[in-house]
Coordinates of C-alpha atoms and ligand atoms in Angstrom, one line a residue:
M165 CA 0.0 -0.1 0.0
I166 CA 1.2 3.6 -0.8
K167 CA 1.7 5.7 2.4
I168 CA 1.4 9.6 2.2
A169 CA 3.6 11.7 4.5
P170 CA 2.1 15.4 4.5
S171 CA 5.0 17.8 4.9
I172 CA 4.2 20.3 7.9
L173 CA 6.3 22.9 6.3
S174 CA 3.4 23.9 4.0
A175 CA 1.1 24.1 7.2
D176 CA 0.3 27.2 9.2
F177 CA 2.8 27.5 11.8
A178 CA 0.3 29.4 14.1
N179 CA -2.2 26.8 13.8
L180 CA 0.0 23.6 13.9
E181 CA -2.3 21.7 16.1
R182 CA -5.5 22.3 13.8
D183 CA -3.2 21.6 10.6
I184 CA -1.9 18.1 12.0
Q185 CA -5.4 17.2 12.8
R186 CA -6.6 18.0 9.3
I187 CA -4.2 15.3 8.1
A188 CA -5.5 12.4 10.1
A189 CA -6.2 10.4 7.2
A190 CA -2.5 10.1 6.1
D191 CA 0.0 7.7 7.5
Y192 CA 3.1 9.8 8.6
V193 CA 3.5 13.3 9.5
H194 CA 6.6 14.5 7.6
V195 CA 8.8 17.1 9.7
D196 CA 11.4 19.0 8.0
V197 CA 14.2 20.1 10.4
M198 CA 16.6 22.6 8.7
D199 CA 19.5 24.4 10.4
G200 CA 20.6 27.2 7.9
M201 CA 24.0 25.4 7.3
F202 CA 23.1 22.1 5.4
V203 CA 20.5 23.7 3.7
P204 CA 19.8 27.6 3.2
N205 CA 16.7 27.7 5.4
I206 CA 16.1 27.5 9.1
T207 CA 12.7 25.8 10.0
I208 CA 11.8 23.9 13.5
G209 CA 13.6 21.6 16.1
I210 CA 13.2 19.5 19.0
P211 CA 10.6 21.6 21.0
V212 CA 8.3 21.5 18.1
V213 CA 8.5 17.7 17.6
K214 CA 7.9 17.5 21.4
S215 CA 4.9 19.7 21.3
L216 CA 3.3 17.9 18.2
R217 CA 3.7 14.3 19.5
P218 CA 0.6 14.5 21.8
A219 CA -1.3 16.4 19.2
T220 CA -1.4 13.3 16.7
Q221 CA -1.3 9.5 16.7
L222 CA 0.2 9.3 13.7
P223 CA 4.1 8.3 13.5
L224 CA 6.3 11.2 13.1
D225 CA 8.6 11.3 10.2
V226 CA 11.5 13.5 11.0
H227 CA 13.8 14.5 8.0
L228 CA 17.0 16.0 9.4
M229 CA 18.4 18.6 7.1
I230 CA 21.4 19.4 9.4
V231 CA 25.1 19.2 9.6
Q232 CA 26.3 16.2 11.5
P233 CA 23.0 14.9 12.6
V234 CA 24.5 12.3 15.2
R235 CA 24.7 15.3 17.6
Y236 CA 21.2 15.5 17.8
V237 CA 19.1 12.3 16.9
E238 CA 18.7 10.9 20.3
Q239 CA 17.1 14.3 21.3
F240 CA 14.7 13.9 18.3
C241 CA 14.0 10.4 19.3
D242 CA 13.2 11.6 22.9
A243 CA 11.0 14.2 21.8
G244 CA 8.8 11.7 20.1
A245 CA 10.2 11.1 16.7
D246 CA 9.1 7.6 15.3
L247 CA 11.1 7.6 12.2
V248 CA 14.2 9.8 11.9
T249 CA 16.3 10.3 8.4
V250 CA 19.7 11.7 7.9
H251 CA 21.3 12.8 4.9
V252 CA 24.2 10.8 3.5
E253 CA 25.9 14.0 2.5
S254 CA 25.7 15.5 6.1
D255 CA 28.7 13.6 7.7
S256 CA 31.4 10.9 7.2
E257 CA 30.1 7.3 6.6
E258 CA 31.4 6.5 10.0
N259 CA 29.3 9.2 11.6
I260 CA 26.1 8.3 9.5
H261 CA 26.4 4.8 10.8
A262 CA 26.7 6.0 14.5
A263 CA 23.6 8.2 13.9
L264 CA 21.6 5.2 12.6
D265 CA 22.6 3.1 15.3
K266 CA 21.6 5.7 17.9
I267 CA 18.2 6.1 16.5
H268 CA 18.0 2.1 16.6
A269 CA 19.1 2.0 20.2
K270 CA 16.2 4.4 21.1
G271 CA 13.8 2.1 19.6
K272 CA 13.0 4.0 16.6
R273 CA 13.1 3.6 12.7
A274 CA 16.1 4.9 10.9
G275 CA 17.0 5.9 7.3
V276 CA 19.3 7.9 5.0
V277 CA 18.4 10.7 2.7
L278 CA 19.9 11.3 -0.9
K279 CA 20.0 14.8 -2.4
P280 CA 19.5 14.9 -5.9
K281 CA 23.1 14.9 -7.4
T282 CA 23.7 12.0 -5.0
P283 CA 23.8 8.6 -6.6
A284 CA 21.7 5.5 -5.4
E285 CA 25.0 3.8 -4.6
A286 CA 25.6 6.4 -1.9
A287 CA 22.7 4.3 0.2
L288 CA 24.6 1.0 -0.2
P289 CA 26.8 1.3 2.7
F290 CA 23.7 1.8 4.9
L291 CA 21.1 -0.4 3.2
D292 CA 21.4 -3.2 5.7
K293 CA 20.4 -1.1 8.5
C294 CA 17.8 1.1 6.9
D295 CA 14.1 1.0 7.7
I296 CA 13.6 3.7 5.1
I297 CA 15.7 5.3 2.3
L298 CA 14.3 8.8 0.8
V299 CA 15.2 10.1 -2.2
M300 CA 14.9 14.0 -2.7
T301 CA 12.9 15.1 -5.9
V302 CA 13.8 18.7 -5.2
E303 CA 17.0 20.4 -4.0
P304 CA 16.2 20.3 -0.2
G305 CA 15.5 23.7 1.6
F306 CA 12.2 24.9 0.6
G307 CA 8.4 23.5 -0.2
G308 CA 6.6 24.2 -3.4
Q309 CA 9.6 23.5 -6.0
K310 CA 9.2 21.7 -9.3
F311 CA 9.2 18.0 -9.3
M312 CA 12.6 16.3 -10.7
A313 CA 11.3 13.6 -12.9
D314 CA 15.0 12.9 -13.8
M315 CA 15.4 11.4 -10.4
M316 CA 13.0 8.4 -11.3
P317 CA 15.8 6.2 -12.5
K318 CA 17.5 6.6 -9.0
V319 CA 14.1 5.7 -7.2
A320 CA 14.1 2.5 -9.5
A321 CA 17.6 1.6 -8.9
L322 CA 17.0 2.0 -5.2
R323 CA 13.9 -0.3 -5.4
K324 CA 15.9 -3.0 -7.1
L325 CA 18.6 -2.7 -4.6
I326 CA 16.0 -2.8 -1.5
N327 CA 14.1 -5.9 -3.0
E328 CA 17.1 -7.8 -3.2
K329 CA 19.0 -6.7 0.0
N330 CA 16.3 -5.4 2.5
P331 CA 12.9 -5.8 1.3
D332 CA 11.4 -4.5 4.6
C333 CA 12.8 -1.0 3.9
E334 CA 10.6 1.6 2.8
L335 CA 11.4 3.8 -0.2
E336 CA 10.3 7.6 0.2
V337 CA 10.3 10.5 -2.1
D338 CA 10.0 14.0 -1.3
G339 CA 9.5 17.2 -3.3
G340 CA 7.1 18.5 -5.7
V341 CA 4.7 15.3 -5.4
D342 CA 1.2 16.0 -6.6
P343 CA -1.7 14.3 -8.1
V344 CA 0.2 13.8 -11.3
T345 CA 3.8 13.3 -10.2
C346 CA 2.5 10.7 -7.4
K347 CA 1.8 8.4 -10.4
T348 CA 5.5 8.5 -11.7
C349 CA 6.9 7.9 -8.1
I350 CA 4.6 5.0 -7.5
E351 CA 5.6 3.4 -10.9
A352 CA 9.2 3.9 -10.3
G353 CA 9.0 2.0 -7.1
A354 CA 8.4 4.4 -4.2
N355 CA 6.0 3.5 -1.5
V356 CA 6.0 6.4 0.6
L357 CA 5.4 9.9 -1.1
V358 CA 5.9 13.1 0.9
A359 CA 3.6 16.1 -0.1
G360 CA 3.7 19.7 1.4
S361 CA 1.9 22.2 -0.7
A362 CA -0.1 19.6 -2.6
V363 CA -1.7 18.5 0.7
Y364 CA -2.1 21.9 2.3
K365 CA -3.3 23.9 -0.5
A366 CA -6.1 21.6 -1.3
E367 CA -9.8 22.6 -0.8
D368 CA -10.8 19.1 0.7
I369 CA -7.3 17.5 2.2
P370 CA -8.7 14.0 3.1
A371 CA -9.8 13.8 -0.6
R372 CA -6.5 15.0 -1.7
I373 CA -4.4 12.5 0.4
A374 CA -6.7 9.8 -1.2
E375 CA -5.9 10.9 -4.6
L376 CA -2.1 10.9 -3.7
R377 CA -2.5 7.1 -3.3
G378 CA -2.4 6.7 -7.1
Ligands
DX5_671 C1 12.1 20.2 1.2 C2 11.3 19.5 2.2 C3 10.1 18.9 1.8 C4 9.0 19.9 1.2 C5 8.1 19.4 0.3 O1 13.4 20.4 1.5 O2 12.2 18.3 2.4 O3 9.6 17.9 2.5 O4 8.3 20.4 2.3 O5 7.2 20.3 -0.2 P1 6.4 20.2 -1.5 O6 5.7 18.9 -1.5 O7 5.7 21.3 -1.4 O8 7.4 20.0 -2.6
ZN672 ZN1 11.4 16.6 3.7

């Protein structure tokens, strides 16, 4: 089954509780954490994850766009993240392994994220211990950007690697997913779709979530 993870980056931050409840029909709440260093934008952090935790029963899918995420993964887990993903570009291979291990030691699900210019093979050293792999279909940093269809061969290559080596691992895409591009992502092999503007700009959010399932 295709899972939908609305990104609260497109929610109204003055009305986060209301906007979380509006996506109750989804599967995950996608939380974009940016530090102004790894990406040229600053968003939200640990206290917001903590406040969101009691506001929804959905798992919190925390996408860390920060340098050296190993420094903070445990705090995000303690704040209530259920799934924490870290960018392979954000630290050394050794420290990315350490970050994934720390997330697992907290009993949470862990994964790696690939920026558009990062090849599928960059996920290989971590594939065995990943519960999820996230492929960016825009440059990370901002919502509302144009979907990069040229990422689909990478999604297909990762689907093949996952099926061969770790079939329980989920494959997520993030950026520019809408009622048209969702179909492309599903065909390429993604099973979790992040969508920010496509969900929050919709007149009927539950209907849009259903539509994005393809
Ligand atoms: C971008 C974020 C995305 C973003 C997606 O760096 O990781 O999660 O919010 O927004 P849309 O769906 O509007 O492209
Ligand atoms: Zn994201």
